[in-house]
Amino acid sequence: QVQLIESGGGLVQAGGSLRLSCAASGRTDSRYPWGWFRQAQGKEREFVAAISWSGGNTYYADSMKGRFTISRDTAKNTVYLQMNSLKPEDTAVYCCAIGTLAGHYGLGSPIAYRYWGQGTQVTVSS
């Protein structure tokens, strides 16, 4: 069974940066992409970014391009999300996931992801 554990969230002022980490325990499959989603209070879960495990190709939601960077360390079985120029509207719980059905539903759809972490809170103050 795969378990994902996020870390790196916290409180930061607008304009600041944070780097989130997502580490996997258990056997993962290099065929599947990893993704980051976020959910603000009272809102639906939103796609942030994804990365293919084997080739490292990256994909971003339009609103995150240029500010967020997703990367992975295959040796550590870990994915990162570097977030720069943070805004108060970036406040949310950020979760990582592994997209075992991404080929069918697409990278941006939460239903494409089977394994989820518990999430880490990011709060951006103005």
Short mmCIF file of C-alpha atoms in Angstrom, two decimals:
data_model
loop_
_atom_site.label_atom_id
_atom_site.label_comp_id
_atom_site.label_asym_id
_atom_site.label_seq_id
_atom_site.Cartn_x
_atom_site.Cartn_y
_atom_site.Cartn_z
CA GLN A 1 0.00 0.00 0.00
CA VAL A 2 1.34 3.41 -0.97
CA GLN A 3 1.30 6.19 1.61
CA LEU A 4 2.01 9.82 0.81
CA ILE A 5 3.14 12.29 3.43
CA GLU A 6 3.30 16.03 2.75
CA SER A 7 5.35 18.54 4.65
CA GLY A 8 6.58 22.10 4.36
CA GLY A 9 3.39 24.06 4.81
CA GLY A 10 3.07 26.98 7.15
CA LEU A 11 2.34 30.66 7.52
CA VAL A 12 4.05 33.08 5.16
CA GLN A 13 3.57 36.71 4.21
CA ALA A 14 2.37 37.68 0.76
CA GLY A 15 5.26 37.67 -1.68
CA GLY A 16 7.07 34.96 0.24
CA SER A 17 7.98 31.41 -0.71
CA LEU A 18 7.47 27.90 0.55
CA ARG A 19 8.62 24.50 -0.64
CA LEU A 20 6.31 21.58 -0.09
CA SER A 21 7.49 17.99 -0.09
CA CYS A 22 5.59 14.79 -0.68
CA ALA A 23 7.32 11.55 0.24
CA ALA A 24 6.00 8.12 -0.66
CA SER A 25 6.36 4.94 1.31
CA GLY A 26 5.60 1.62 -0.25
CA ARG A 27 6.09 0.55 -3.82
CA THR A 28 5.24 3.19 -6.40
CA ASP A 29 4.90 2.73 -10.14
CA SER A 30 6.99 4.91 -12.46
CA ARG A 31 4.25 4.82 -15.10
CA TYR A 32 2.02 7.16 -13.12
CA PRO A 33 2.29 10.92 -12.71
CA TRP A 34 2.25 12.68 -9.38
CA GLY A 35 0.15 15.75 -8.83
CA TRP A 36 -0.46 18.56 -6.39
CA PHE A 37 -3.96 19.79 -5.64
CA ARG A 38 -5.22 22.38 -3.24
CA GLN A 39 -8.50 23.05 -1.52
CA ALA A 40 -9.39 26.33 0.08
CA GLN A 41 -12.06 26.48 2.73
CA GLY A 42 -15.49 26.33 1.16
CA LYS A 43 -14.15 25.67 -2.33
CA GLU A 44 -13.66 22.67 -4.55
CA ARG A 45 -10.39 20.85 -4.92
CA GLU A 46 -8.22 22.55 -7.53
CA PHE A 47 -5.44 21.17 -9.71
CA VAL A 48 -2.08 22.86 -9.15
CA ALA A 49 0.61 20.93 -11.01
CA ALA A 50 1.67 17.45 -12.07
CA ILE A 51 4.85 15.69 -13.12
CA SER A 52 5.48 12.47 -14.99
CA TRP A 53 7.64 10.22 -12.87
CA SER A 54 9.70 8.68 -15.63
CA GLY A 55 10.44 11.66 -17.88
CA GLY A 56 9.90 14.54 -15.53
CA ASN A 57 7.49 16.37 -17.84
CA THR A 58 5.62 19.05 -15.95
CA TYR A 59 2.12 20.48 -16.20
CA TYR A 60 0.59 23.48 -14.43
CA ALA A 61 -2.73 25.13 -13.93
CA ASP A 62 -2.67 28.43 -15.79
CA SER A 63 -2.86 30.49 -12.62
CA MET A 64 0.24 28.77 -11.19
CA LYS A 65 2.53 29.08 -14.20
CA GLY A 66 5.57 31.17 -13.50
CA ARG A 67 5.12 31.10 -9.72
CA PHE A 68 5.07 27.39 -8.86
CA THR A 69 7.55 24.70 -9.85
CA ILE A 70 7.03 20.97 -9.46
CA SER A 71 10.00 18.62 -9.38
CA ARG A 72 10.85 15.12 -8.23
CA ASP A 73 13.71 13.18 -6.73
CA THR A 74 13.40 9.61 -7.93
CA ALA A 75 16.03 8.35 -5.52
CA LYS A 76 14.07 9.71 -2.57
CA ASN A 77 10.65 8.87 -4.00
CA THR A 78 9.69 12.46 -3.30
CA VAL A 79 7.95 15.25 -5.20
CA TYR A 80 8.36 18.92 -4.41
CA LEU A 81 6.34 22.04 -5.05
CA GLN A 82 8.28 25.27 -4.92
CA MET A 83 5.88 28.17 -4.48
CA ASN A 84 7.09 31.73 -5.01
CA SER A 85 5.36 35.12 -4.97
CA LEU A 86 2.64 33.71 -2.79
CA LYS A 87 -0.68 35.52 -2.56
CA PRO A 88 -3.42 35.39 0.08
CA GLU A 89 -5.60 33.53 -2.43
CA ASP A 90 -3.05 30.70 -2.41
CA THR A 91 -4.16 29.88 1.13
CA ALA A 92 -5.39 26.28 1.12
CA VAL A 93 -4.62 22.72 2.13
CA TYR A 94 -2.20 21.31 -0.41
CA CYS A 95 -2.29 17.58 -1.14
CA CYS A 96 -0.18 15.38 -3.32
CA ALA A 97 -1.50 12.37 -5.16
CA ILE A 98 -0.53 9.67 -7.64
CA GLY A 99 -2.53 9.57 -10.84
CA THR A 100 -3.11 5.92 -11.63
CA LEU A 101 -6.01 6.87 -13.95
CA ALA A 102 -4.54 10.03 -15.42
CA GLY A 103 -4.35 8.45 -18.85
CA HIS A 104 -8.12 8.09 -18.82
CA TYR A 105 -9.36 11.16 -16.96
CA GLY A 106 -6.53 13.62 -17.52
CA LEU A 107 -3.96 15.13 -15.20
CA GLY A 108 -6.19 17.89 -13.90
CA SER A 109 -9.03 15.72 -12.65
CA PRO A 110 -8.96 14.59 -9.01
CA ILE A 111 -10.74 11.36 -9.94
CA ALA A 112 -7.64 10.35 -11.91
CA TYR A 113 -5.67 10.06 -8.68
CA ARG A 114 -5.87 7.00 -6.50
CA TYR A 115 -3.38 7.64 -3.68
CA TRP A 116 -3.64 10.83 -1.65
CA GLY A 117 -1.75 12.37 1.20
CA GLN A 118 -3.41 14.05 4.17
CA GLY A 119 -2.34 17.48 3.06
CA THR A 120 -0.40 20.37 4.49
CA GLN A 121 -1.83 23.77 5.33
CA VAL A 122 -0.46 26.83 3.55
CA THR A 123 -1.58 30.19 4.88
CA VAL A 124 -0.55 33.42 3.16
CA SER A 125 -1.12 36.61 5.10
CA SER A 126 -1.61 39.98 3.45
#
